[in-house]
XYZ file of N, CA, C and O in Angstrom:
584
model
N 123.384 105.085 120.991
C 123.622 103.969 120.097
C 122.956 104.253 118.749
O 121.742 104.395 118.600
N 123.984 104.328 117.672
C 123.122 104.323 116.389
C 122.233 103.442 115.980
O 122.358 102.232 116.165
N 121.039 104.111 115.253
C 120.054 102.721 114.425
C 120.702 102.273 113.615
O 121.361 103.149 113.054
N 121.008 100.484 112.922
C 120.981 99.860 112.303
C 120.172 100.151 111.501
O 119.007 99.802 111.687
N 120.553 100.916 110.304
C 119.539 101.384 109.347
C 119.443 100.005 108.617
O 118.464 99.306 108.878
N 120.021 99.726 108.063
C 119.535 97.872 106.793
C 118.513 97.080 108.031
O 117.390 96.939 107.549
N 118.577 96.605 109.282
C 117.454 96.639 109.949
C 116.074 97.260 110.143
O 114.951 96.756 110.170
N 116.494 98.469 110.265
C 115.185 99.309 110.563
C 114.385 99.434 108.891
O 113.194 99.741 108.870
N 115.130 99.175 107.551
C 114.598 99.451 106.469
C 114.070 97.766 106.186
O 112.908 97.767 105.782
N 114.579 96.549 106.293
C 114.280 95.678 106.057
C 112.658 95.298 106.732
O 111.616 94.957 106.172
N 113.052 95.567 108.400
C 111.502 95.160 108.806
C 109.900 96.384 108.047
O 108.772 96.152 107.610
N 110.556 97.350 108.229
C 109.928 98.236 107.017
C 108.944 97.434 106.169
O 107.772 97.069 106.261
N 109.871 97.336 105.370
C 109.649 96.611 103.883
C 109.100 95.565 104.280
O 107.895 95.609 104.029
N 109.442 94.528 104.843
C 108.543 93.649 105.089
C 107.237 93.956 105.594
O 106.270 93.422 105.051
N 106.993 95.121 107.022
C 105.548 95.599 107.169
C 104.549 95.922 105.946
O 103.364 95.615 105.817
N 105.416 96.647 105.084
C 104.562 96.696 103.794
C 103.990 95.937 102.679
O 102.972 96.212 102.044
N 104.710 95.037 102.542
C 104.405 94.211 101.679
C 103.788 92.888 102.810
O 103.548 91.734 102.456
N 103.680 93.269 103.768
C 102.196 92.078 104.336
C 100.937 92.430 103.763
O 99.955 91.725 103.994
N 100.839 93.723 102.842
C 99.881 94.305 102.386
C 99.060 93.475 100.816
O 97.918 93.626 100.381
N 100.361 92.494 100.226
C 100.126 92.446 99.021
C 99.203 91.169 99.104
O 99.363 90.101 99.693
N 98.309 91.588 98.408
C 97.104 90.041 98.129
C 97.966 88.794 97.899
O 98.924 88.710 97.129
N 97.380 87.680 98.831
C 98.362 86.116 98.870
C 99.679 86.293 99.225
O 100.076 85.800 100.281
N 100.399 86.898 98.534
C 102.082 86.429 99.108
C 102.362 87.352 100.482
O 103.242 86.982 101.260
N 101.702 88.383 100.713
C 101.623 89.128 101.756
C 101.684 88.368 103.250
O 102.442 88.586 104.194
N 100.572 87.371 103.102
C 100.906 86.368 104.194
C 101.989 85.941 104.957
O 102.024 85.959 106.187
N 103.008 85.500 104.099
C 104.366 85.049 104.864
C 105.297 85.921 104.290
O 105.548 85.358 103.225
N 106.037 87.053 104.335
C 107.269 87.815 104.093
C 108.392 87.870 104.920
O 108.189 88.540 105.933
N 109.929 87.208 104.789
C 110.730 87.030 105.255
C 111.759 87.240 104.913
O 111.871 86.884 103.740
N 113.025 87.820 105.466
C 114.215 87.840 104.863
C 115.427 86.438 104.897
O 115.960 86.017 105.923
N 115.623 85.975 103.676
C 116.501 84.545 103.804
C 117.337 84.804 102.531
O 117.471 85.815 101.842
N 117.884 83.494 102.439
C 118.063 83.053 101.270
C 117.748 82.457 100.199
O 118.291 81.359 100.073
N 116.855 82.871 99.117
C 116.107 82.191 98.375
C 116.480 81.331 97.659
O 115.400 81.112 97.111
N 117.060 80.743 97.270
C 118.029 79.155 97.167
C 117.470 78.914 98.256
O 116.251 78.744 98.221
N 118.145 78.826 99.500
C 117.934 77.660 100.750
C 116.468 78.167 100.734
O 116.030 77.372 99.902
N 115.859 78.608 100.928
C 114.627 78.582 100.873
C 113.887 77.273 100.056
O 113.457 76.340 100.735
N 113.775 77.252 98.750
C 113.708 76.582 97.878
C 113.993 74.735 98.271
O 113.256 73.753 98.357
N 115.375 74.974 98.418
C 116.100 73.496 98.056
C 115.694 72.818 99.589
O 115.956 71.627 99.758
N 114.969 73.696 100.837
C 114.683 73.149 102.101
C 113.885 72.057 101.696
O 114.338 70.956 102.010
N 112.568 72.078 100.940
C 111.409 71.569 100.433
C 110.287 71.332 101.565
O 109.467 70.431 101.744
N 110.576 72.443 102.208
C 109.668 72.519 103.706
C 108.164 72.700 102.944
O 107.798 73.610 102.201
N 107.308 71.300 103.478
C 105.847 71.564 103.297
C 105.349 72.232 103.760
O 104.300 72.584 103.220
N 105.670 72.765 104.845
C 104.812 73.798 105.839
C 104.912 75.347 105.133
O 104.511 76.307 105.791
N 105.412 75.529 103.893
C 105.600 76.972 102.873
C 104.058 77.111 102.728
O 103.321 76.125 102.752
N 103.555 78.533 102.560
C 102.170 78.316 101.865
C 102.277 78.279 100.450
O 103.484 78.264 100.207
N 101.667 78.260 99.461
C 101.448 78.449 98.303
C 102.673 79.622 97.669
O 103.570 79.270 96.904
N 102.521 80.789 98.072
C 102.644 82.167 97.814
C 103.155 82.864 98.576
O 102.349 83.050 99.488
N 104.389 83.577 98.817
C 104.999 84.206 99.651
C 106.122 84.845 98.989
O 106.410 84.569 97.825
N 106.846 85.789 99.766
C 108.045 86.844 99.371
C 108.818 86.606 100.216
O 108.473 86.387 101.378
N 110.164 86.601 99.765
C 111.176 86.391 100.363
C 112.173 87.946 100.204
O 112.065 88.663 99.209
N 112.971 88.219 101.188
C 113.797 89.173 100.633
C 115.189 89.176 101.163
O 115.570 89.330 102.323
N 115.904 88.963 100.014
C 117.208 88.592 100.112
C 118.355 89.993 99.922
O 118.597 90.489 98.822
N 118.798 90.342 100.867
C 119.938 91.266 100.923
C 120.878 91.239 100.054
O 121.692 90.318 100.126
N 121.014 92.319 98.933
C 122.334 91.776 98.151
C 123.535 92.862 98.437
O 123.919 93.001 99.598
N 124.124 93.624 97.383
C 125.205 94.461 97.124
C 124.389 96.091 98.477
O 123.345 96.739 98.554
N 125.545 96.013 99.130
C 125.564 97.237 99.431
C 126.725 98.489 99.454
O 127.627 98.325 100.275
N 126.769 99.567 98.728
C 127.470 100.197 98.183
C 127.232 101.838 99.231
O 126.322 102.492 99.740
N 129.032 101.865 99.047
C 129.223 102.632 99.865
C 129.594 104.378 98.939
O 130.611 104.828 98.412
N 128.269 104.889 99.115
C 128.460 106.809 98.360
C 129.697 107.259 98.540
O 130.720 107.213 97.858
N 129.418 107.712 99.599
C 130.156 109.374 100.340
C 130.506 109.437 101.939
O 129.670 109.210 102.815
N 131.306 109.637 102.080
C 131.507 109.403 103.486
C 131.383 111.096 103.914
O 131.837 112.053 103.288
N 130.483 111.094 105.407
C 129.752 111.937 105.623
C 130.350 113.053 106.384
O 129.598 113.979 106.689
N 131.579 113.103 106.733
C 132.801 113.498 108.056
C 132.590 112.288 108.683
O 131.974 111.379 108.126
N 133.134 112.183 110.004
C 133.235 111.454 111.315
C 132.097 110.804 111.322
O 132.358 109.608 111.452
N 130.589 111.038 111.223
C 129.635 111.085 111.882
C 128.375 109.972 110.966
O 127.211 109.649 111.199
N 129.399 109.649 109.833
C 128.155 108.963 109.065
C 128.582 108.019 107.714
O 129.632 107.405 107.902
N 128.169 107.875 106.845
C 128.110 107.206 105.436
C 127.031 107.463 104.427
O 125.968 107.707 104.997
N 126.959 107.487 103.325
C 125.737 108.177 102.717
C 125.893 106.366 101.671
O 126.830 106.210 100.887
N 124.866 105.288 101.888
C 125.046 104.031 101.149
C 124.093 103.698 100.614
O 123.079 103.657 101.310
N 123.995 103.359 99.328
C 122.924 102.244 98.592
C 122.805 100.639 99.042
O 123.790 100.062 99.501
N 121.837 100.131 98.915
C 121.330 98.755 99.819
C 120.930 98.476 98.176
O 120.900 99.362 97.322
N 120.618 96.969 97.931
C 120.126 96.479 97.489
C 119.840 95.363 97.740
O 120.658 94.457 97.900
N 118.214 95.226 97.836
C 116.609 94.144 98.620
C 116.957 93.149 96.978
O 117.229 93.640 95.882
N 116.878 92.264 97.190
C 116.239 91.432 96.220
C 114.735 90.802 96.847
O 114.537 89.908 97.670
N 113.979 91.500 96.237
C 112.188 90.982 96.813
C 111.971 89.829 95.628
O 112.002 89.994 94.408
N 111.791 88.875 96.224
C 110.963 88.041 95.185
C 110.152 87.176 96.013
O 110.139 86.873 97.206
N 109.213 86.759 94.579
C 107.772 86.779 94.920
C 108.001 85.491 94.748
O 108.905 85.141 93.989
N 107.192 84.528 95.448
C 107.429 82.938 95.134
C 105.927 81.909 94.927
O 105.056 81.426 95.650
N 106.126 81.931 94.119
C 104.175 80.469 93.765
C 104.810 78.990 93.608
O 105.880 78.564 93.172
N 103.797 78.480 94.096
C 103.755 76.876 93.829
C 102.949 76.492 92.390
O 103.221 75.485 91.735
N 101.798 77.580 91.980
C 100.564 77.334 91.794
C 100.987 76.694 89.779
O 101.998 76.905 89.110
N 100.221 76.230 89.562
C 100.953 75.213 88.489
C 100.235 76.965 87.124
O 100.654 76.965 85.967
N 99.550 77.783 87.454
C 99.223 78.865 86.443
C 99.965 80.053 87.104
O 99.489 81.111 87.517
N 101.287 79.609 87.103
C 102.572 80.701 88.217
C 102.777 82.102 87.575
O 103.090 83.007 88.350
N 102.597 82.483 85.851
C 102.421 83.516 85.192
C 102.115 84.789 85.897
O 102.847 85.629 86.421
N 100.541 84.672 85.730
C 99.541 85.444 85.625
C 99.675 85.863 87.607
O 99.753 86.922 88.230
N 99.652 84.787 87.903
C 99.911 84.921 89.251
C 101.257 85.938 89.899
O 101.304 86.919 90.642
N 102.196 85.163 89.220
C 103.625 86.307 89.773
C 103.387 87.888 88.936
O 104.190 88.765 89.255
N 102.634 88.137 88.204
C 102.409 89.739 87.439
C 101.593 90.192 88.212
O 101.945 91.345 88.460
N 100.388 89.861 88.921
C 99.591 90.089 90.230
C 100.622 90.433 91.138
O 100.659 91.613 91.487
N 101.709 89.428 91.725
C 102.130 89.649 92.988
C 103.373 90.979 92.530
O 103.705 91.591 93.545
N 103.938 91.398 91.503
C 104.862 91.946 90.811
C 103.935 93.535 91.083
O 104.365 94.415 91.828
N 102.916 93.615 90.483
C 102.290 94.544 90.860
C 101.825 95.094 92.337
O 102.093 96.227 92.737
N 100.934 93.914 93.237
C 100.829 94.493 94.473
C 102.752 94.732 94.994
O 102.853 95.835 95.532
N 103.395 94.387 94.969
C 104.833 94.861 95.565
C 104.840 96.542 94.774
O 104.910 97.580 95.431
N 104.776 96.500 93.668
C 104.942 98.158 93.573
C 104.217 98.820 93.935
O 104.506 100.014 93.855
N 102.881 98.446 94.530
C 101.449 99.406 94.801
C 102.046 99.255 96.054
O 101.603 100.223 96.672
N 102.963 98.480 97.001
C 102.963 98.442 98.309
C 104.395 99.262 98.713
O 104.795 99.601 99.826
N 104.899 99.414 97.618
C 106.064 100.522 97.871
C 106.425 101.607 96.920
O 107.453 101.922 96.322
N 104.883 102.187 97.013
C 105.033 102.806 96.018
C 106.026 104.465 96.884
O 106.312 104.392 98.079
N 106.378 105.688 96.108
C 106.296 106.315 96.764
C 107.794 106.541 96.169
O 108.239 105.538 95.612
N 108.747 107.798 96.187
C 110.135 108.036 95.855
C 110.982 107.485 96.841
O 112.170 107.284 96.593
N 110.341 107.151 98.237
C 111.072 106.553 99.434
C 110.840 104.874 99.097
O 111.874 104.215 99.205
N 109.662 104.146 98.720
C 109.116 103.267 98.585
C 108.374 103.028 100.473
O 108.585 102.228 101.384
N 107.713 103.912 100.325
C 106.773 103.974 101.416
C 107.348 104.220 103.099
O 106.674 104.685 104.018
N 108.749 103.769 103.163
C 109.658 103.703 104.026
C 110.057 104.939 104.906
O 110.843 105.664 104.295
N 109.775 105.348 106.041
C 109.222 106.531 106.931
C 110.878 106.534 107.789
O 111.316 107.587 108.254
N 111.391 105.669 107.858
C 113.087 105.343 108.793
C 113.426 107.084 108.282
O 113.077 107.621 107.231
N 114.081 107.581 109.235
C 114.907 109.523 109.485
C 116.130 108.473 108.678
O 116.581 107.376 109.007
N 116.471 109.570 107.224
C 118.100 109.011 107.362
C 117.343 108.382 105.455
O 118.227 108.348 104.599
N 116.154 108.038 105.040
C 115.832 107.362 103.987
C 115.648 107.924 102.532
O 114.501 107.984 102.090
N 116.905 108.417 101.613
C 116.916 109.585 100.771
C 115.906 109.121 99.609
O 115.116 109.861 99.023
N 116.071 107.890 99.419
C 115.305 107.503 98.057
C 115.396 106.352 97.990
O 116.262 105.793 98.663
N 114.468 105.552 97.091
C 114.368 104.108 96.936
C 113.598 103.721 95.497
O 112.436 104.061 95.276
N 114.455 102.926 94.509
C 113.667 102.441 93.353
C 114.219 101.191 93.237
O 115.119 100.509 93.727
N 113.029 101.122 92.105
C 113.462 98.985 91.270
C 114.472 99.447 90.510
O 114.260 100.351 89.702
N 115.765 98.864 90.670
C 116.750 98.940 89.832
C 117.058 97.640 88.952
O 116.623 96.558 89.347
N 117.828 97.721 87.721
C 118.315 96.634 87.096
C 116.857 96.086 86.644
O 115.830 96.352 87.268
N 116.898 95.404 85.647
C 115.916 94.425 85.135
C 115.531 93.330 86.237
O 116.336 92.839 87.028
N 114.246 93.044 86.164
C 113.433 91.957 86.806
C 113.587 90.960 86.558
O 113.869 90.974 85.360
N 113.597 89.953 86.915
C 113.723 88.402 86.559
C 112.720 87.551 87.082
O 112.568 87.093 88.214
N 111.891 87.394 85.767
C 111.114 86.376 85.824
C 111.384 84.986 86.094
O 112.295 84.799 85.288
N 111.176 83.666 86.796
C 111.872 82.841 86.577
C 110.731 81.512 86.942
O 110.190 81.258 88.018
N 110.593 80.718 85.455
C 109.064 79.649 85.535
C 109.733 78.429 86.279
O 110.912 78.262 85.965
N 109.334 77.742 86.994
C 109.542 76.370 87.684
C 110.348 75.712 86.787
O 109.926 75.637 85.634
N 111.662 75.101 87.111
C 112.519 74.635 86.711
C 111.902 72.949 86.284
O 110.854 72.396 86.618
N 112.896 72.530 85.536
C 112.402 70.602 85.272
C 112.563 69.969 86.876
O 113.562 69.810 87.578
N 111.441 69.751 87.059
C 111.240 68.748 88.441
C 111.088 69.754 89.527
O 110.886 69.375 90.681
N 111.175 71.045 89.215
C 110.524 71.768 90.600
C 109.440 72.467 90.582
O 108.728 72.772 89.625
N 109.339 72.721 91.745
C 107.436 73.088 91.961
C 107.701 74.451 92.214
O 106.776 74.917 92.879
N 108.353 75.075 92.029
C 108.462 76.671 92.686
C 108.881 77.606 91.132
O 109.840 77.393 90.390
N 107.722 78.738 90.980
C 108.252 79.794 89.717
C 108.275 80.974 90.748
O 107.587 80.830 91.759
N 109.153 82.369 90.560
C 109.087 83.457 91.480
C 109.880 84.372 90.138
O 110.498 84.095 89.110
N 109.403 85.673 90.912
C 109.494 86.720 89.827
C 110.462 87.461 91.266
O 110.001 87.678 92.387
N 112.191 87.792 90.695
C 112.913 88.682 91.350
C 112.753 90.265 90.689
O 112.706 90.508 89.484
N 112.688 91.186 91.704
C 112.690 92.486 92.019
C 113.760 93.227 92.711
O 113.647 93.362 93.930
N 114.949 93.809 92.009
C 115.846 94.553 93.058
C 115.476 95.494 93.073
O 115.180 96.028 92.004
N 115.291 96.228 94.399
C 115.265 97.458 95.059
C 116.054 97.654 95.639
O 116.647 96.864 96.373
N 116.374 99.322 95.367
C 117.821 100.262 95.514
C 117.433 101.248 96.595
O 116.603 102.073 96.212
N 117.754 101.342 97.611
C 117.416 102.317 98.915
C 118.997 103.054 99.449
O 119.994 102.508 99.920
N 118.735 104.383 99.166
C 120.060 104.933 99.344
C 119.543 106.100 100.938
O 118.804 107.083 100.995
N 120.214 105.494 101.826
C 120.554 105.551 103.112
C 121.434 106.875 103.395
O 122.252 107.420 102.653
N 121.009 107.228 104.714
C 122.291 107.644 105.810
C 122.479 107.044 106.785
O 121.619 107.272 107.636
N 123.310 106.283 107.106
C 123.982 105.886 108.022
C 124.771 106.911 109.083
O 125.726 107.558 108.656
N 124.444 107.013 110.164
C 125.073 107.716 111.322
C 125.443 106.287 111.819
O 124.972 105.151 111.779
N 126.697 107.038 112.383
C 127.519 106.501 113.706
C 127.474 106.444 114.676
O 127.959 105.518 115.325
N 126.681 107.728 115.296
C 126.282 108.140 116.740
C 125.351 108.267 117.126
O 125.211 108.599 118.303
């Protein structure tokens, strides 16, 4: 049975970034909208969410495989009313926590991995309590079949 590589790279990534000071605590893969608009009190302060976006298909490998780019949307999420200074902290521990041409990620099959596209900062909207700084990361895969 083949590995589910976007599995085996997601829990990854999440092992690593339990590393980052405060948001490290809770790291999950969702939807960051529903995340948000839940208004679940039980959130801590500070946490990362990572939302699956575009995945793009290289080269097809013969019979036996796919050669694909993934793209993580990691973002970092504060309540804290000085959300700035705070999300450039958490912006940083995420690159110290994946750092590396793989982004720390050990999965057989893992050719390379960077922050692609511009970052998006984004300050607490009128009437909401949540600012988070988005991060796409680009992880270009082999996928086997067998």
């Amino acid at each position: 049975m083949p590995i589910d590589m976007q599995s085996a790279i997601v829990a990854e990534i999440i092992a690593r970034l339990a590393d980052v000071e405060s948001f490290g605590q809770l790291v999950f893969e969702d939807s960051v909208l529903r995340v948000l608009d839940s208004e679940d009190d039980t959130l801590p302060d500070d946490f990362i969410v990572i939302q699956p976006g575009l995945t793009e298909e290289l080269e097809r490998v013969g019979p036996g495989g796919v050669r694909e780019r993934l793209t993580l949307n990691l973002t970092a999420i504060t309540r804290r009313r000085e959300f700035a200074p705070v999300l450039r902290a958490a912006r940083l521990g995420i690159k110290i926590a994946l750092a590396g041409q793989k982004a720390g990620v050990a999965q057989q099959g893992v050719q390379s991995a960077a922050f692609a596209s511009a970052e998006t900062p984004m300050p607490p909207g009128e009437g909401r309590r949540w600012g988070c700084h988005v991060m796409p990361l680009q992880i270009t895969y082999l996928q086997t079949f067998k």
